[in-house]
PDB file of C-alpha atoms in Angstrom:
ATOM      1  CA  UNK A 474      -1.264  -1.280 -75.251  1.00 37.00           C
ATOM      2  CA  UNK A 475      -2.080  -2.580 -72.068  1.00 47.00           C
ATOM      3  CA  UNK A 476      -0.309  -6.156 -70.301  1.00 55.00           C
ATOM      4  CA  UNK A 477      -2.873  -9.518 -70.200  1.00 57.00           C
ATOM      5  CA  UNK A 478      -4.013 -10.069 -67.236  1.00 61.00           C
ATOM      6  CA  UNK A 479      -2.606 -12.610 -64.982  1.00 66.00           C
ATOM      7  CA  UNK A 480      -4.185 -16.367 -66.404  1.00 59.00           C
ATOM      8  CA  UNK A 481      -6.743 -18.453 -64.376  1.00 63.00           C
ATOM      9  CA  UNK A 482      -6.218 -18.350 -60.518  1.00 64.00           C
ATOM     10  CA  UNK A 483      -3.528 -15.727 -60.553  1.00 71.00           C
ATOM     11  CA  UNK A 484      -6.198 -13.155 -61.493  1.00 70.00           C
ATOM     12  CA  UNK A 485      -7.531 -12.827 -58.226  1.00 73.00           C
ATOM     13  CA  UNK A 486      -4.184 -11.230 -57.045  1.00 76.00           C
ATOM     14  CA  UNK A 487      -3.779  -8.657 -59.448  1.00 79.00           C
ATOM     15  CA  UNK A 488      -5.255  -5.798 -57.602  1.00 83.00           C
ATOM     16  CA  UNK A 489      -2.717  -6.460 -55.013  1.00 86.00           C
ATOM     17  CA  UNK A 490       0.331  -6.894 -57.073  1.00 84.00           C
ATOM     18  CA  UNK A 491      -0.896  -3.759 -59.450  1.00 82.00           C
ATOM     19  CA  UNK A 492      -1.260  -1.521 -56.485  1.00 87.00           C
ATOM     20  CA  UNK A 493       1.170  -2.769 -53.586  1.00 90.00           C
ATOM     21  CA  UNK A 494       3.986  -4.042 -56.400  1.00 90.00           C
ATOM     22  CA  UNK A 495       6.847  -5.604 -54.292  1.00 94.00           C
ATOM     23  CA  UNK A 496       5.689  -4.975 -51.198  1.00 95.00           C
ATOM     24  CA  UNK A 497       3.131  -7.471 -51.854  1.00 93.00           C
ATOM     25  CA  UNK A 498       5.189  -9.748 -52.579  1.00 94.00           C
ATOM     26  CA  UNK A 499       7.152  -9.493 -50.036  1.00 95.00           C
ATOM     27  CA  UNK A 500       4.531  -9.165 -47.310  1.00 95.00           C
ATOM     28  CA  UNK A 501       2.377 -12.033 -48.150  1.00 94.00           C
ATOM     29  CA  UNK A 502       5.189 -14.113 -48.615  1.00 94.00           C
ATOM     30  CA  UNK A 503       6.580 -13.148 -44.915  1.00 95.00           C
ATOM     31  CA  UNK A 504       3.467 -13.893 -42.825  1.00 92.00           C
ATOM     32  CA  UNK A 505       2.946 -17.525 -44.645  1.00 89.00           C
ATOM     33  CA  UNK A 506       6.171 -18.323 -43.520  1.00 86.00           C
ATOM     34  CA  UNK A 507       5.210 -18.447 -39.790  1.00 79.00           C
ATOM     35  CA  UNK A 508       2.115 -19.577 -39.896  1.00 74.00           C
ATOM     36  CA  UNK A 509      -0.282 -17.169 -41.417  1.00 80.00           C
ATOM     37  CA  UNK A 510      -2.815 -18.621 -43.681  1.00 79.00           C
ATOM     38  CA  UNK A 511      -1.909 -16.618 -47.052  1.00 85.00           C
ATOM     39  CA  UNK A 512      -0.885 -17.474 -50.547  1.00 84.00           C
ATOM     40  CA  UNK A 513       2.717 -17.112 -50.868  1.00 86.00           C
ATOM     41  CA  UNK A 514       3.504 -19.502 -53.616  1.00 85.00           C
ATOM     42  CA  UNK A 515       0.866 -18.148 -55.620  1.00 86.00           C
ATOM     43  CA  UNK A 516       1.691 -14.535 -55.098  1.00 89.00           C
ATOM     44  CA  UNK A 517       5.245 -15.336 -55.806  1.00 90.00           C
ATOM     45  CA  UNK A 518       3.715 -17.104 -59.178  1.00 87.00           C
ATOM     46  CA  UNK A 519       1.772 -13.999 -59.992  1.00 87.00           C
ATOM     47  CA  UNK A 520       4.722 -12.082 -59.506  1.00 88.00           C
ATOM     48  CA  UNK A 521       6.923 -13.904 -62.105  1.00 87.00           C
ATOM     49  CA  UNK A 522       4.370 -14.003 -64.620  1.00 84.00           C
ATOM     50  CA  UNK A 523       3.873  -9.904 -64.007  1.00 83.00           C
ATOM     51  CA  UNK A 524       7.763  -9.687 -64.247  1.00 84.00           C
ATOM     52  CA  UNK A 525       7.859 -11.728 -67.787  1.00 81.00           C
ATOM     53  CA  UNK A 526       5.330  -8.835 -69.161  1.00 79.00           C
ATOM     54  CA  UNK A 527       7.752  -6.214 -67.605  1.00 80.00           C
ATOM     55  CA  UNK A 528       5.311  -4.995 -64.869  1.00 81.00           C
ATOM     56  CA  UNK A 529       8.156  -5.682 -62.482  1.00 87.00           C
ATOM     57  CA  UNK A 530      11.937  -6.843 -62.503  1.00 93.00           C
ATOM     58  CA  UNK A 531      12.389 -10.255 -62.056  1.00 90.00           C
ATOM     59  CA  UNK A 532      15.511  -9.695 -60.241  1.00 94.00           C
ATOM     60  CA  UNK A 533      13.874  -7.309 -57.588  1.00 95.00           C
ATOM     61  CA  UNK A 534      11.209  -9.823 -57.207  1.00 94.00           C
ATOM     62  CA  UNK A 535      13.610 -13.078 -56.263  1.00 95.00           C
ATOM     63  CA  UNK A 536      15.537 -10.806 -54.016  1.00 96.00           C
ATOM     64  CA  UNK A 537      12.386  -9.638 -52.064  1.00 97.00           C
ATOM     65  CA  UNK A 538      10.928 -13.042 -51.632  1.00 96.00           C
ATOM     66  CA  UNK A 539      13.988 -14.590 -50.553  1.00 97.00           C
ATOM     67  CA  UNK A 540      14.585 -12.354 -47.737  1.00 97.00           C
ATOM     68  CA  UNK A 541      10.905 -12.530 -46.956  1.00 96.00           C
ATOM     69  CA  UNK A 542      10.895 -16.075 -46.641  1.00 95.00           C
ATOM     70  CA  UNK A 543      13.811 -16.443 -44.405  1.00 95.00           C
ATOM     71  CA  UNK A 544      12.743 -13.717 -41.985  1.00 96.00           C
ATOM     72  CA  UNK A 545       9.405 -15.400 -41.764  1.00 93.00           C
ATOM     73  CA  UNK A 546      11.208 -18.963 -41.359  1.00 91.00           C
ATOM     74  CA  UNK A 547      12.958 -17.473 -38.474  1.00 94.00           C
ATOM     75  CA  UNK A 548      10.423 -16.040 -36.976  1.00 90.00           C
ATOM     76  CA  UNK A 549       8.389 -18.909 -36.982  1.00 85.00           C
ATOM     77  CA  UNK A 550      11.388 -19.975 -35.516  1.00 89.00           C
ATOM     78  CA  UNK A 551      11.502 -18.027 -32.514  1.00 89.00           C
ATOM     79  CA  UNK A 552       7.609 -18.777 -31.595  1.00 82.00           C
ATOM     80  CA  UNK A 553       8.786 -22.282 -31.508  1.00 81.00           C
ATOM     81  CA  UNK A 554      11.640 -21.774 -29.746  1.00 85.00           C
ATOM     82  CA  UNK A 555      10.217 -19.306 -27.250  1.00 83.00           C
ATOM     83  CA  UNK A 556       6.904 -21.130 -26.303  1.00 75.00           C
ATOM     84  CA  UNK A 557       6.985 -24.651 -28.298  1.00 67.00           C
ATOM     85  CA  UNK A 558       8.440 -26.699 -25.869  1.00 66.00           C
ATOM     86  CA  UNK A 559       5.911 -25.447 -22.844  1.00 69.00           C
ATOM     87  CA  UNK A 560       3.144 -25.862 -25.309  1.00 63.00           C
ATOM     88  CA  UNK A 561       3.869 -29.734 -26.250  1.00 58.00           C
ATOM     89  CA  UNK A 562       4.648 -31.076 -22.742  1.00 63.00           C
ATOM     90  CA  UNK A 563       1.521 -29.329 -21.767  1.00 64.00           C
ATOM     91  CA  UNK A 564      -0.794 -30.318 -24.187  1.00 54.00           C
ATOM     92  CA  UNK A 565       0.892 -33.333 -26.311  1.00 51.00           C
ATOM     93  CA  UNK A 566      -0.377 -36.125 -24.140  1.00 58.00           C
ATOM     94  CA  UNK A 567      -3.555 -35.589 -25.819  1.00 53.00           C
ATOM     95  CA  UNK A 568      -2.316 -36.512 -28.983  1.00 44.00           C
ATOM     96  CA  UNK A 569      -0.111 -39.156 -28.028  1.00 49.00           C
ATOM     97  CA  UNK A 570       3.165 -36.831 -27.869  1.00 49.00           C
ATOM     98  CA  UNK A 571       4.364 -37.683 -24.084  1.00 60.00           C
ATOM     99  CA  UNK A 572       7.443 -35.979 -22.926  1.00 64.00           C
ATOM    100  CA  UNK A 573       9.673 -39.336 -23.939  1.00 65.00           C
ATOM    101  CA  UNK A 574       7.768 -39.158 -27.622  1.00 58.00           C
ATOM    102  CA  UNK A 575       8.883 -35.618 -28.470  1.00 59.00           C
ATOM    103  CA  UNK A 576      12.924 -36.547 -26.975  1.00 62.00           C
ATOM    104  CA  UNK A 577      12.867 -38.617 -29.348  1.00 58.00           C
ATOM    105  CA  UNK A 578      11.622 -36.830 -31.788  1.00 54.00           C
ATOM    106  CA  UNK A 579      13.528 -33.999 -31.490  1.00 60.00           C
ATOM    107  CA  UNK A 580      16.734 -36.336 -31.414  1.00 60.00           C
ATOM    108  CA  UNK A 581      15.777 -37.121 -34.950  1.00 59.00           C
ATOM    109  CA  UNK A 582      15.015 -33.651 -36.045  1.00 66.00           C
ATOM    110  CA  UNK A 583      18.556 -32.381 -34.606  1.00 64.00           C
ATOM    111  CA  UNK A 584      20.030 -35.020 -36.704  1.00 67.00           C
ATOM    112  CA  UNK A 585      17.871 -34.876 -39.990  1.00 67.00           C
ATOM    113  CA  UNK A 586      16.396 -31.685 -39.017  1.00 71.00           C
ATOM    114  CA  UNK A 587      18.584 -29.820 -42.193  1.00 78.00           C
ATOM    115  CA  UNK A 588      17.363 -32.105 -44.949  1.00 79.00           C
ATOM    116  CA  UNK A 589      13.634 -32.018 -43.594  1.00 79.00           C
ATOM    117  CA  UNK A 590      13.827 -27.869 -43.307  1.00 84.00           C
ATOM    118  CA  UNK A 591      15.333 -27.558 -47.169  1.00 85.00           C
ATOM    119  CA  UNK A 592      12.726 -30.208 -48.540  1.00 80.00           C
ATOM    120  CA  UNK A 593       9.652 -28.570 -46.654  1.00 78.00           C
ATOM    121  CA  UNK A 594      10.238 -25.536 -48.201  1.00 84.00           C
ATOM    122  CA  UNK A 595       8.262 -27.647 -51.355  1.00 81.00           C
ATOM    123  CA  UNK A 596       5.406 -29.055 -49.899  1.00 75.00           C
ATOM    124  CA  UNK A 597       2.232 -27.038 -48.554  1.00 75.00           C
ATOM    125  CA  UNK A 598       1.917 -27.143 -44.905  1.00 71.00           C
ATOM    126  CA  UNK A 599       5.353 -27.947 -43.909  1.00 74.00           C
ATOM    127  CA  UNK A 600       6.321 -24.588 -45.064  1.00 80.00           C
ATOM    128  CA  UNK A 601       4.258 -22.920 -43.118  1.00 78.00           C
ATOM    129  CA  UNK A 602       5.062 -24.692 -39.947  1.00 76.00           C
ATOM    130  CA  UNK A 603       9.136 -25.946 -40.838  1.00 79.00           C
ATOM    131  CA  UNK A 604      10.224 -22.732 -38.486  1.00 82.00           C
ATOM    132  CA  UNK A 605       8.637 -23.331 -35.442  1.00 79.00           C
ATOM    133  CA  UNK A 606       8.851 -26.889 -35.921  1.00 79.00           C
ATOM    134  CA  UNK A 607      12.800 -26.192 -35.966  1.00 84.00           C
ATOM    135  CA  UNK A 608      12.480 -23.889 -32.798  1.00 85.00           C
ATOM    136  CA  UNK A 609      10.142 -26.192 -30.840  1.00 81.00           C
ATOM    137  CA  UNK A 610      12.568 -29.028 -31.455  1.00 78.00           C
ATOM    138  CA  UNK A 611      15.836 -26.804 -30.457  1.00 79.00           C
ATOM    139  CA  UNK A 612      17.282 -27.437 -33.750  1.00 84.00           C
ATOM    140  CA  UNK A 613      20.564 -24.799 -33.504  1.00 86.00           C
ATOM    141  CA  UNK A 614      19.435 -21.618 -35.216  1.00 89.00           C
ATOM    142  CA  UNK A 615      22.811 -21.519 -37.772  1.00 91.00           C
ATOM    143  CA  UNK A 616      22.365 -24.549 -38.773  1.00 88.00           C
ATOM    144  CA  UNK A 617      18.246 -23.828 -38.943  1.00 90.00           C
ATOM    145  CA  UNK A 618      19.366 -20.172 -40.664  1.00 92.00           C
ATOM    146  CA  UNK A 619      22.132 -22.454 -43.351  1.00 92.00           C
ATOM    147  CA  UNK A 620      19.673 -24.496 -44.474  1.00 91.00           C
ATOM    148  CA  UNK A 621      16.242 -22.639 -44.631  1.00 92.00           C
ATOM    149  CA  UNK A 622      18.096 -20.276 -46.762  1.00 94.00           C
ATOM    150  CA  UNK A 623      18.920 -22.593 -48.922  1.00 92.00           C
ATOM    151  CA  UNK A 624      15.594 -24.434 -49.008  1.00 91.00           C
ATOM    152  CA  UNK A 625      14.501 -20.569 -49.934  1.00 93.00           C
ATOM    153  CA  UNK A 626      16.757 -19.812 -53.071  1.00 94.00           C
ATOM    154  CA  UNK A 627      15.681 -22.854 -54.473  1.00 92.00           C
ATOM    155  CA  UNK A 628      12.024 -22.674 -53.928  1.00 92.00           C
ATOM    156  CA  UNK A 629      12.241 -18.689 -55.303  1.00 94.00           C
ATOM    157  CA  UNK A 630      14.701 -19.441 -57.716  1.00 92.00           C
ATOM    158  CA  UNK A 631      12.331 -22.483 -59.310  1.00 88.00           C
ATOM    159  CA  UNK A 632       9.059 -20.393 -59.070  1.00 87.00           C
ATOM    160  CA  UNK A 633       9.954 -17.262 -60.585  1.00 90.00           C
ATOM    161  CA  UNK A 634      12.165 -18.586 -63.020  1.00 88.00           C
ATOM    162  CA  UNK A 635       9.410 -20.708 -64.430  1.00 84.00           C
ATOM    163  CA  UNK A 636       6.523 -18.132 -63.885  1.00 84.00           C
ATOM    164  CA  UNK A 637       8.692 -15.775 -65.422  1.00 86.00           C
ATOM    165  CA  UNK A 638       9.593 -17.633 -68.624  1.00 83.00           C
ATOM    166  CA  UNK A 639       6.629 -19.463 -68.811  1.00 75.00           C
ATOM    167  CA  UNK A 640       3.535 -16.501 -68.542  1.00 67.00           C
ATOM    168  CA  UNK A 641       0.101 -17.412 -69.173  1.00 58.00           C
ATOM    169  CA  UNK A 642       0.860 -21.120 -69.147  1.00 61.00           C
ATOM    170  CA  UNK A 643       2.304 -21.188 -66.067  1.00 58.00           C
ATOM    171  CA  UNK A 644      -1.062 -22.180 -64.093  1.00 61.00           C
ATOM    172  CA  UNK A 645      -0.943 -25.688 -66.235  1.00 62.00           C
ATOM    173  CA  UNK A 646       2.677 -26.349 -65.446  1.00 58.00           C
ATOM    174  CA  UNK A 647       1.731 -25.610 -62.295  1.00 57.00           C
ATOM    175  CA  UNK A 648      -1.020 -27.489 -61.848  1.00 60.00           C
ATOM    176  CA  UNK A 649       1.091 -30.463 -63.310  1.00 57.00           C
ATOM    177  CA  UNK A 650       3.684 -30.810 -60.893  1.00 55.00           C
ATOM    178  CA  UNK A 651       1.059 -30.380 -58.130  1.00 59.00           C
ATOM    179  CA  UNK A 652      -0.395 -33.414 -59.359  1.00 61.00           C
ATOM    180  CA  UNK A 653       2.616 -35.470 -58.690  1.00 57.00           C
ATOM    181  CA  UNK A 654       3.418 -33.839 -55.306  1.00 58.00           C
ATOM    182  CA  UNK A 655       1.280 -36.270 -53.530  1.00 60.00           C
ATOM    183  CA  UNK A 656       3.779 -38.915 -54.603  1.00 62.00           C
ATOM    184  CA  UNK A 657       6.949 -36.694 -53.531  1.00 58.00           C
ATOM    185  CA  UNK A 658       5.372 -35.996 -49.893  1.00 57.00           C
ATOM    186  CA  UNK A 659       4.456 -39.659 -49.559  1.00 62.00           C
ATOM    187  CA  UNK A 660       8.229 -40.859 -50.379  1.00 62.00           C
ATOM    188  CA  UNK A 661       9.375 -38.417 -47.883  1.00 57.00           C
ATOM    189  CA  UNK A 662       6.878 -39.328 -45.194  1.00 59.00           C
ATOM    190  CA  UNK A 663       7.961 -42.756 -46.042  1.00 63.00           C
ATOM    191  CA  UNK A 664      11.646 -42.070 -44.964  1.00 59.00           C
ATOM    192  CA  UNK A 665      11.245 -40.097 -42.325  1.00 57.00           C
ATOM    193  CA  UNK A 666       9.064 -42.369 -40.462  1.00 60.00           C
ATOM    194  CA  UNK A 667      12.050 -45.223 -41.743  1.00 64.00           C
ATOM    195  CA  UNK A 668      14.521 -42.929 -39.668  1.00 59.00           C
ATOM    196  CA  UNK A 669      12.486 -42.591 -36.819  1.00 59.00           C
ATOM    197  CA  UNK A 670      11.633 -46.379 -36.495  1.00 65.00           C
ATOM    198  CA  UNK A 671      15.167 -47.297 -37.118  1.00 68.00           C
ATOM    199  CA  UNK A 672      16.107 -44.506 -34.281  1.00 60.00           C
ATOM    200  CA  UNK A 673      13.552 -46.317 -31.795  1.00 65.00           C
ATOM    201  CA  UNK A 674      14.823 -49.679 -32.595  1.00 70.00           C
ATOM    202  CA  UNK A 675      18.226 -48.921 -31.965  1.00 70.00           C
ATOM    203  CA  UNK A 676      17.569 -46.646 -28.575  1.00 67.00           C
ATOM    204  CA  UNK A 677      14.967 -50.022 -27.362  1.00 72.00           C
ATOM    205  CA  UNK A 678      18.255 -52.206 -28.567  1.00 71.00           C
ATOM    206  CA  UNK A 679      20.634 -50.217 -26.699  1.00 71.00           C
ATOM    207  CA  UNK A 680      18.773 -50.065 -22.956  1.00 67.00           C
TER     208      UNK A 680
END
């Protein structure tokens, strides 16, 4: 008797996962982590629900993703690191990011920088970019390394647990908590910019 297929969206991915396996996973997952447009979250969804109908071993599959997504953090990492800086004082001023904009900036993100790279491992966009981000900023790469690894495990461990245990009704869960994400990335934007206005105040109150 053959497995049901993978439900609603998923489906479009099971060619891949039925013919490449882990090293799907762990490929697509990789290049979406520095910068690559590809569906990492939803391969890693795919994954677990394969995994719950014993296509592949759960285990195997967190394992694989988390290493994926921490050598794609990092290498995200080095872009920013290596050409980041050269690239913003060169072509910031055009959107408003002057030289004194991104010291202060990247002030912020040295302090902060640990929460924002373990929280952006959540939200759609700031995963992809949270690496170079890190490296353009000269956030130090242990500290970068500590806590993108644990913004991983969490992020692999909540996705393929609940993919795995939940199956074919995994798309509406997921599709659930997407709906209230909005409200989670607005909070946070809402802080940050708190931090950062509180940061300028303080530097304007200082001189």
């Amino acid at each position: 008797m053959s497995s049901p297929p993978l439900p609603g969206p998923l489906a479009h991915l099971e060619p891949l996962l039925g013919h490449y396996g882990y090293w799907a996973v762990g490929a697509v997952v990789f290049v979406e982590d520095f910068g690559v447009p590809a569906p990492g979250e939803t391969i890693l969804l795919a994954a677990g629900v394969y995994a719950g109908t014993g296509r592949l071993n759960v285990v195997a599959v967190a394992l694989i993703a988390f290493a994926a997504a921490v050598a794609g953090d990092n290498v995200g990492y080095l872009i920013g690191r290596a050409g980041g800086r050269a690239f913003v004082h060169r072509w910031g001023r055009y959107v408003f990011l002057t030289p004194k904009r991104f010291e202060a900036a990247e002030g912020f993100f040295t302090r902060h920088g640990g929460k924002i790279v373990t929280v952006a491992r959540f939200v759609e966009g700031l995963r992809q970019a949270n690496g170079i981000i890190a490296g353009t900023t000269g956030m130090h790469w242990r500290r970068f390394l500590a806590f993108n690894a644990l913004g991983a495990a969490l992020w692999v461990g909540l996705w393929t647990t609940l993919a795995y245990l939940a199956g074919s009704h995994i798309t509406a869960i997921y599709d659930e908590i997407r709906r209230y994400q909005l409200y989670v990335v607005l909070a946070v934007t809402v802080v940050i910019a708190g931090f950062v206005v509180r940061h300028l105040v303080r530097r304007r109150r200082a001189r």
